[in-house]
Structure formats: structure tokens, C-alpha cells
Amino acid sequence: MSCPSTSGLERALQQALLADDDGAFAQRACDALYGADGVVAAACFLIDGHDNLTLAAHAGSFPFTALLNGTQHLELVSTRPAFPGLAAAQSGAPAQIAAADAGDDAELAQALRDSGAAQVLGLPLLGAPQRGSLCLLLAAPLDEAPNAAAALVALGLRLQALRADNARLRERLAQLALTDAVTGAANRRQAELVLVREIERSGRYGTPLSVMLFSLDGFAPFATEHGSEAGERLLKDIAQATQAKLRDADLLARWDDERFLVVAPHADAAGAATLADKLRDTVARVALPEGGRIAARLESTQLQPGESLQAVLQRVNA
């Protein structure tokens, strides 16, 4: 087995970071590092809020659990507090020991010889959400200082955090692409996607589906008199008030400038009529700055068997 290097460990960590499941990073990192040149075993130790140490993951034949009190959950006051994986997790600094220096601990020395390890390296998980360390058993001493390997682990964790941030950003951008920026309701694109899904579901299970479209009588004069900013606030107020009256399964979408679409799965004609009355009353109750009222002029239709998205939208928009 060749001498390990930080470049080899870097490639292994990059492999561990490729997977999408961040919750499995500890085991991925151990598996990937164990596969790197010169690494005969790897382990990940994590410390919880009660200062309990956990052997979160390991790879290779080295008996980590047996040597560390025989349990996955370990107190920091261990029979081997100087073991590099434990020391690095507790101190936040790299730690190392040569197999030749473990002679005073016969059991540890024998386990290191059996695994073919010449050096044990503990690398703290700097920048991770939880304190801990990666512990590497190396066939030969690392060709760089342990601080270089520790910096590599810190970089890997920063890359992992950046990847998670990017995933959250992509999710947020995808959400924004389906959301109306003014009202916070769904936009027309999301409404059409949901309608396609609900039409398919209605056809498959024979359940009713109602679609409503309402415009806001009096909104245009209000926006002209009070300005676009006041008009946008009013649209947002109406959307929030309307959303509060809908069921969890219903969808409210801003269809265009002053019209909203409601998709109501499982609502038959009677249920749709009741909901329509509720929405008209809700819109009428939204307060205007100088009195007056906005009225919802609402059209409602039921999905007919075999009807397409275009057909149902054409009827409700007639």
C-alpha cells in the first residue's frame, strides 16, 4: 500500500461530497477515506450537546468499538483519552500517534499491528454543525503535516455546507418561479401545473373537481386613484384573506392583473357554490383606506368527464 497524501485524501473527500444525502456524510466520508491509498481504516466521532461521544461511522477492520468501551455511545472520559480520534474531537486540534508509540497499551498496539497501521491521525471537524473528528489509520506516516490534513477536512466541510446552501437556494428559486411576487399566492404557471395534476386525479378516481375564477370589481379605479403601491397592498390583503378561507387541498393563484383562480379538489357543485359565497363575502370585507368596497365577480365550473385543461379554463373564463 502506498504512502498516503493530502491530495489522495482530498480526492476521497470529494467523492464523499458527491452524494445528495447530507445525513449520510459521516459514513460516506469513512467509506471514501478507507478507499484512499494508504488508509487502512477510518472512523467519524461526533459529540452531542451533553458531551457524549458517538462513534457515528467507521470503515475497515480496526476494532474501534471494542477498543473504546465496547459501545457506540462513549463518554469523553474514556480508557483511551489520548487516542487521536478522541483527542481531536475533544480539543478541536489535530492529534496523532505512531503505532510504535503505543507499546504501553498492549491491546491497542496489537490492534494497530493487526490492521497494518503505522500511524493514527485525528482530524477535527472544524466548521461542522456538531463537534467531532475524522480518525484515520494510515499504513505509513502522512507525507504532509497533520495540520494540512486538518485544513483539508475543514475545507471539505465548508464545501459540504456550501452545497447544502446551494440546494436550499435552488429549492427557494424553484418555489419563487411558481409564486406570484406581489401576493404570495401561486402564479399562473403553478395553477396550470396543479390543474393538470388534479384533472388526471379526478379522471382516475372519479372524484369531483371545481374551478373558480374571480375578478375584482372596483380594483382598477382604486389603483388609479391611490397608486400602484396601494393597489399591490390591496391585492396582497385580498389574497391572504381568501387563502384563509380555503381548505389545505385548495389552491389560490393570481391568474392575471386583478383575477384569481381557485382550484378546489373534491368539491362538487354544492360545495363549490358554498365556497363561492364565502369568497365573495371575504373579498367584500377587506377594508379599503377610505371606505368603499371591492366586489368579487366569480365564475365557477365543474370538471366534466374527459375534459381537458384548455376546455375547463375556457368555460370558467367565458
CSV table of C-alpha atoms in Angstrom, one decimal:
chain,number,residue,atom,x,y,z
A,1,MET,CA,0.0,0.0,0.0
A,2,SER,CA,1.4,3.4,-1.0
A,3,CYS,CA,2.2,6.3,1.3
A,4,PRO,CA,-0.9,8.5,2.0
A,5,SER,CA,-1.0,12.1,0.9
A,6,THR,CA,-3.4,15.0,1.4
A,7,SER,CA,-4.1,15.0,-2.3
A,8,GLY,CA,-5.3,11.4,-2.1
A,9,LEU,CA,-7.5,12.3,0.9
A,10,GLU,CA,-8.8,15.3,-0.9
A,11,ARG,CA,-10.0,13.1,-3.8
A,12,ALA,CA,-11.6,10.7,-1.3
A,13,LEU,CA,-13.5,13.6,0.4
A,14,GLN,CA,-14.6,15.0,-2.9
A,15,GLN,CA,-16.1,11.5,-3.6
A,16,ALA,CA,-17.9,11.6,-0.3
A,17,LEU,CA,-19.4,15.0,-1.1
A,18,LEU,CA,-20.9,13.9,-4.4
A,19,ALA,CA,-23.9,12.2,-2.9
A,20,ASP,CA,-27.1,14.1,-2.2
A,21,ASP,CA,-27.9,12.7,1.2
A,22,ASP,CA,-26.2,15.1,3.7
A,23,GLY,CA,-27.4,12.9,6.6
A,24,ALA,CA,-25.1,10.1,5.5
A,25,PHE,CA,-22.0,12.2,5.2
A,26,ALA,CA,-20.2,10.5,8.1
A,27,GLN,CA,-20.5,7.0,6.6
A,28,ARG,CA,-19.7,8.3,3.1
A,29,ALA,CA,-16.6,10.1,4.4
A,30,CYS,CA,-15.4,7.0,6.2
A,31,ASP,CA,-16.1,4.7,3.2
A,32,ALA,CA,-14.4,7.1,0.8
A,33,LEU,CA,-11.3,7.7,3.0
A,34,TYR,CA,-11.0,4.0,3.7
A,35,GLY,CA,-10.7,3.6,-0.1
A,36,ALA,CA,-7.9,6.1,-0.4
A,37,ASP,CA,-4.3,5.0,-0.9
A,38,GLY,CA,-2.6,4.3,2.4
A,39,VAL,CA,-5.7,4.4,4.6
A,40,VAL,CA,-6.4,1.1,6.4
A,41,ALA,CA,-9.4,2.2,8.5
A,42,ALA,CA,-11.4,5.3,9.1
A,43,ALA,CA,-13.9,6.5,11.7
A,44,CYS,CA,-16.1,9.5,12.5
A,45,PHE,CA,-16.7,10.6,16.1
A,46,LEU,CA,-19.4,13.1,17.0
A,47,ILE,CA,-20.0,14.9,20.3
A,48,ASP,CA,-23.6,15.7,21.3
A,49,GLY,CA,-24.9,18.6,23.5
A,50,HIS,CA,-24.3,16.5,26.7
A,51,ASP,CA,-20.6,15.9,25.8
A,52,ASN,CA,-21.3,12.3,24.9
A,53,LEU,CA,-19.1,10.9,22.2
A,54,THR,CA,-20.6,8.8,19.5
A,55,LEU,CA,-18.8,6.5,17.0
A,56,ALA,CA,-21.0,7.8,14.2
A,57,ALA,CA,-19.5,5.7,11.4
A,58,HIS,CA,-16.4,3.6,10.6
A,59,ALA,CA,-14.9,1.6,7.8
A,60,GLY,CA,-12.2,-1.0,7.8
A,61,SER,CA,-11.4,-3.9,10.1
A,62,PHE,CA,-9.9,-1.9,13.0
A,63,PRO,CA,-12.0,-2.7,16.2
A,64,PHE,CA,-12.9,0.9,17.1
A,65,THR,CA,-16.0,-0.1,19.2
A,66,ALA,CA,-14.1,-2.9,21.1
A,67,LEU,CA,-11.2,-0.6,22.0
A,68,LEU,CA,-13.5,2.3,23.1
A,69,ASN,CA,-15.5,0.7,25.9
A,70,GLY,CA,-17.5,-1.6,23.6
A,71,THR,CA,-20.3,0.7,22.8
A,72,GLN,CA,-21.3,3.2,20.1
A,73,HIS,CA,-22.1,5.8,22.7
A,74,LEU,CA,-18.9,6.8,24.6
A,75,GLU,CA,-18.2,9.1,27.5
A,76,LEU,CA,-15.3,11.5,26.8
A,77,VAL,CA,-13.7,10.2,29.9
A,78,SER,CA,-12.5,7.1,28.1
A,79,THR,CA,-10.0,4.4,28.9
A,80,ARG,CA,-8.0,5.8,26.0
A,81,PRO,CA,-8.5,9.6,26.1
A,82,ALA,CA,-5.2,10.1,24.1
A,83,PHE,CA,-6.5,8.1,21.2
A,84,PRO,CA,-6.2,10.6,18.3
A,85,GLY,CA,-9.8,10.4,17.2
A,86,LEU,CA,-11.0,11.2,20.7
A,87,ALA,CA,-8.4,13.8,21.4
A,88,ALA,CA,-9.1,15.7,18.2
A,89,ALA,CA,-12.9,15.6,18.8
A,90,GLN,CA,-12.4,17.0,22.3
A,91,SER,CA,-9.7,19.5,21.7
A,92,GLY,CA,-10.5,20.7,18.2
A,93,ALA,CA,-6.9,20.3,17.2
A,94,PRO,CA,-5.2,17.6,15.1
A,95,ALA,CA,-3.8,14.7,17.0
A,96,GLN,CA,-1.6,11.8,16.0
A,97,ILE,CA,0.2,8.8,17.4
A,98,ALA,CA,2.7,6.4,15.8
A,99,ALA,CA,1.9,2.7,16.2
A,100,ALA,CA,5.4,2.3,17.6
A,101,ASP,CA,4.5,4.7,20.4
A,102,ALA,CA,1.5,2.6,21.5
A,103,GLY,CA,3.7,-0.1,23.2
A,104,ASP,CA,2.4,0.9,26.7
A,105,ASP,CA,-1.1,-0.1,25.6
A,106,ALA,CA,-0.7,-3.7,24.6
A,107,GLU,CA,-4.2,-4.2,23.3
A,108,LEU,CA,-4.1,-1.0,21.2
A,109,ALA,CA,-0.6,-1.9,19.9
A,110,GLN,CA,-1.8,-5.3,18.9
A,111,ALA,CA,-4.9,-4.0,17.1
A,112,LEU,CA,-2.8,-1.5,15.2
A,113,ARG,CA,-0.3,-4.2,14.1
A,114,ASP,CA,-3.2,-6.5,13.1
A,115,SER,CA,-4.7,-3.7,10.9
A,116,GLY,CA,-1.4,-2.8,9.3
A,117,ALA,CA,-1.5,0.8,10.7
A,118,ALA,CA,1.7,2.7,11.2
A,119,GLN,CA,0.1,6.0,12.3
A,120,VAL,CA,-3.3,7.1,13.8
A,121,LEU,CA,-4.4,10.6,12.8
A,122,GLY,CA,-7.3,12.5,14.4
A,123,LEU,CA,-8.7,15.5,12.3
A,124,PRO,CA,-11.2,17.8,14.0
A,125,LEU,CA,-14.4,18.6,12.1
A,126,LEU,CA,-13.9,22.3,12.1
A,127,GLY,CA,-16.8,24.3,10.8
A,128,ALA,CA,-19.3,21.4,11.2
A,129,PRO,CA,-22.7,21.8,12.9
A,130,GLN,CA,-21.6,19.3,15.5
A,131,ARG,CA,-18.2,18.8,17.2
A,132,GLY,CA,-16.3,15.7,16.3
A,133,SER,CA,-13.4,14.3,14.3
A,134,LEU,CA,-12.4,12.0,11.5
A,135,CYS,CA,-9.9,9.3,12.6
A,136,LEU,CA,-7.6,7.7,10.0
A,137,LEU,CA,-5.4,4.7,10.4
A,138,LEU,CA,-2.5,5.0,7.9
A,139,ALA,CA,-0.2,2.3,6.6
A,140,ALA,CA,2.7,4.8,6.6
A,141,PRO,CA,3.1,8.3,8.1
A,142,LEU,CA,1.3,11.1,6.1
A,143,ASP,CA,3.7,12.8,3.7
A,144,GLU,CA,2.5,16.2,5.0
A,145,ALA,CA,2.0,17.7,8.4
A,146,PRO,CA,-1.3,16.8,10.2
A,147,ASN,CA,-2.3,20.4,10.1
A,148,ALA,CA,-2.5,20.2,6.3
A,149,ALA,CA,-4.9,17.3,6.5
A,150,ALA,CA,-7.0,19.1,9.2
A,151,ALA,CA,-7.3,22.1,6.9
A,152,LEU,CA,-8.4,19.8,4.1
A,153,VAL,CA,-11.2,18.4,6.3
A,154,ALA,CA,-12.3,21.9,7.2
A,155,LEU,CA,-12.4,22.8,3.5
A,156,GLY,CA,-14.4,19.7,2.8
A,157,LEU,CA,-16.9,20.6,5.5
A,158,ARG,CA,-17.2,24.2,4.1
A,159,LEU,CA,-17.8,22.8,0.7
A,160,GLN,CA,-20.5,20.5,2.1
A,161,ALA,CA,-22.2,23.5,3.8
A,162,LEU,CA,-22.0,25.5,0.6
A,163,ARG,CA,-23.5,22.6,-1.3
A,164,ALA,CA,-26.4,22.4,1.2
A,165,ASP,CA,-26.9,26.2,0.9
A,166,ASN,CA,-27.0,25.9,-2.9
A,167,ALA,CA,-29.5,23.1,-2.6
A,168,ARG,CA,-31.7,25.3,-0.4
A,169,LEU,CA,-31.3,28.2,-2.8
A,170,ARG,CA,-32.3,26.1,-5.8
A,171,GLU,CA,-35.4,25.0,-3.9
A,172,ARG,CA,-36.2,28.6,-3.0
A,173,LEU,CA,-35.7,29.7,-6.6
A,174,ALA,CA,-38.0,26.9,-7.8
A,175,GLN,CA,-40.6,28.0,-5.3
A,176,LEU,CA,-40.3,31.6,-6.4
A,177,ALA,CA,-40.7,30.6,-10.0
A,178,LEU,CA,-44.2,29.2,-9.1
A,179,THR,CA,-45.2,32.1,-6.8
A,180,ASP,CA,-46.7,35.5,-7.5
A,181,ALA,CA,-44.3,38.1,-6.2
A,182,VAL,CA,-47.0,40.6,-5.2
A,183,THR,CA,-49.5,38.5,-3.4
A,184,GLY,CA,-47.5,35.4,-2.3
A,185,ALA,CA,-50.2,33.2,-3.9
A,186,ALA,CA,-49.4,30.7,-6.6
A,187,ASN,CA,-48.8,32.1,-10.1
A,188,ARG,CA,-50.5,31.2,-13.3
A,189,ARG,CA,-47.8,28.6,-14.2
A,190,GLN,CA,-48.3,26.8,-10.9
A,191,ALA,CA,-52.0,26.9,-11.3
A,192,GLU,CA,-51.8,25.2,-14.6
A,193,LEU,CA,-49.5,22.5,-13.3
A,194,VAL,CA,-51.8,21.8,-10.4
A,195,LEU,CA,-54.8,21.8,-12.6
A,196,VAL,CA,-53.3,19.2,-14.9
A,197,ARG,CA,-52.5,17.0,-11.9
A,198,GLU,CA,-55.9,17.4,-10.4
A,199,ILE,CA,-57.7,16.7,-13.7
A,200,GLU,CA,-55.7,13.5,-14.1
A,201,ARG,CA,-56.5,12.5,-10.5
A,202,SER,CA,-60.2,13.3,-10.9
A,203,GLY,CA,-60.3,11.2,-14.1
A,204,ARG,CA,-58.5,8.3,-12.4
A,205,TYR,CA,-60.6,8.2,-9.2
A,206,GLY,CA,-63.9,9.7,-10.4
A,207,THR,CA,-63.8,12.5,-7.8
A,208,PRO,CA,-65.3,15.9,-8.4
A,209,LEU,CA,-63.2,19.0,-9.2
A,210,SER,CA,-64.3,22.6,-9.2
A,211,VAL,CA,-62.5,25.5,-10.7
A,212,MET,CA,-63.4,29.2,-9.9
A,213,LEU,CA,-62.2,32.4,-11.4
A,214,PHE,CA,-63.0,35.7,-9.8
A,215,SER,CA,-62.2,39.3,-10.8
A,216,LEU,CA,-62.2,42.3,-8.6
A,217,ASP,CA,-64.8,44.9,-9.5
A,218,GLY,CA,-63.7,48.4,-8.3
A,219,PHE,CA,-60.0,47.5,-8.2
A,220,ALA,CA,-58.9,49.4,-11.3
A,221,PRO,CA,-60.4,52.7,-10.1
A,222,PHE,CA,-58.9,52.2,-6.7
A,223,ALA,CA,-55.4,51.6,-8.1
A,224,THR,CA,-55.7,54.6,-10.4
A,225,GLU,CA,-56.7,56.9,-7.6
A,226,HIS,CA,-54.3,55.6,-4.9
A,227,GLY,CA,-51.3,54.4,-6.9
A,228,SER,CA,-49.8,51.0,-7.8
A,229,GLU,CA,-48.2,50.5,-4.4
A,230,ALA,CA,-51.6,50.8,-2.7
A,231,GLY,CA,-53.1,48.5,-5.3
A,232,GLU,CA,-50.5,45.9,-4.7
A,233,ARG,CA,-51.1,46.0,-0.9
A,234,LEU,CA,-54.8,45.6,-1.6
A,235,LEU,CA,-54.2,42.5,-3.8
A,236,LYS,CA,-52.0,41.0,-1.1
A,237,ASP,CA,-54.7,41.6,1.6
A,238,ILE,CA,-57.3,40.0,-0.6
A,239,ALA,CA,-55.1,37.0,-1.4
A,240,GLN,CA,-54.3,36.5,2.3
A,241,ALA,CA,-58.0,36.8,3.3
A,242,THR,CA,-59.1,34.5,0.6
A,243,GLN,CA,-56.4,31.9,1.4
A,244,ALA,CA,-57.5,31.8,5.0
A,245,LYS,CA,-61.0,30.6,3.9
A,246,LEU,CA,-59.7,27.8,1.7
A,247,ARG,CA,-59.0,24.2,2.6
A,248,ASP,CA,-55.5,22.8,2.7
A,249,ALA,CA,-56.2,20.9,-0.6
A,250,ASP,CA,-57.4,24.0,-2.4
A,251,LEU,CA,-55.1,26.3,-4.5
A,252,LEU,CA,-55.3,30.0,-4.8
A,253,ALA,CA,-53.4,31.6,-7.8
A,254,ARG,CA,-53.2,35.0,-9.2
A,255,TRP,CA,-54.3,34.5,-12.7
A,256,ASP,CA,-53.6,37.9,-14.2
A,257,ASP,CA,-53.6,41.6,-13.0
A,258,GLU,CA,-56.8,41.5,-11.0
A,259,ARG,CA,-58.1,38.0,-11.3
A,260,PHE,CA,-57.6,35.0,-9.1
A,261,LEU,CA,-58.2,31.3,-9.8
A,262,VAL,CA,-59.2,28.7,-7.2
A,263,VAL,CA,-58.7,25.0,-7.7
A,264,ALA,CA,-61.0,23.0,-5.4
A,265,PRO,CA,-60.4,19.2,-5.5
A,266,HIS,CA,-63.3,17.0,-4.3
A,267,ALA,CA,-65.7,20.0,-4.3
A,268,ASP,CA,-69.0,19.1,-6.1
A,269,ALA,CA,-71.4,21.8,-7.4
A,270,ALA,CA,-73.0,22.3,-4.0
A,271,GLY,CA,-69.6,22.6,-2.3
A,272,ALA,CA,-68.4,25.0,-4.9
A,273,ALA,CA,-71.4,27.2,-4.5
A,274,THR,CA,-70.9,27.4,-0.8
A,275,LEU,CA,-67.2,28.2,-1.2
A,276,ALA,CA,-68.0,30.9,-3.8
A,277,ASP,CA,-70.4,32.6,-1.4
A,278,LYS,CA,-67.7,32.5,1.2
A,279,LEU,CA,-65.1,34.0,-1.1
A,280,ARG,CA,-67.5,36.8,-2.2
A,281,ASP,CA,-68.2,37.7,1.4
A,282,THR,CA,-64.5,37.6,2.2
A,283,VAL,CA,-63.4,39.9,-0.5
A,284,ALA,CA,-66.2,42.4,0.3
A,285,ARG,CA,-65.0,42.5,3.9
A,286,VAL,CA,-61.4,43.6,3.0
A,287,ALA,CA,-61.0,47.1,4.3
A,288,LEU,CA,-60.2,50.0,2.0
A,289,PRO,CA,-58.2,53.0,3.2
A,290,GLU,CA,-61.1,55.5,2.6
A,291,GLY,CA,-64.0,53.2,2.9
A,292,GLY,CA,-65.8,51.6,0.0
A,293,ARG,CA,-65.8,48.0,-1.2
A,294,ILE,CA,-64.2,45.7,-3.7
A,295,ALA,CA,-66.6,43.1,-5.1
A,296,ALA,CA,-65.6,39.6,-6.3
A,297,ARG,CA,-67.3,38.7,-9.6
A,298,LEU,CA,-66.9,35.0,-9.6
A,299,GLU,CA,-67.5,32.2,-12.2
A,300,SER,CA,-67.4,28.6,-11.2
A,301,THR,CA,-67.4,25.3,-13.2
A,302,GLN,CA,-67.2,21.6,-12.6
A,303,LEU,CA,-64.8,19.4,-14.5
A,304,GLN,CA,-66.7,17.2,-16.9
A,305,PRO,CA,-65.6,13.6,-17.7
A,306,GLY,CA,-62.8,13.6,-20.2
A,307,GLU,CA,-62.4,17.3,-20.2
A,308,SER,CA,-59.0,18.9,-20.9
A,309,LEU,CA,-57.2,21.7,-19.2
A,310,GLN,CA,-57.9,24.1,-22.1
A,311,ALA,CA,-61.6,23.2,-22.1
A,312,VAL,CA,-62.2,23.7,-18.4
A,313,LEU,CA,-60.3,27.0,-18.5
A,314,GLN,CA,-62.3,28.2,-21.5
A,315,ARG,CA,-65.6,27.5,-19.7
A,316,VAL,CA,-64.6,29.2,-16.5
A,317,ASN,CA,-63.3,32.2,-18.4
A,318,ALA,CA,-66.3,32.5,-20.6
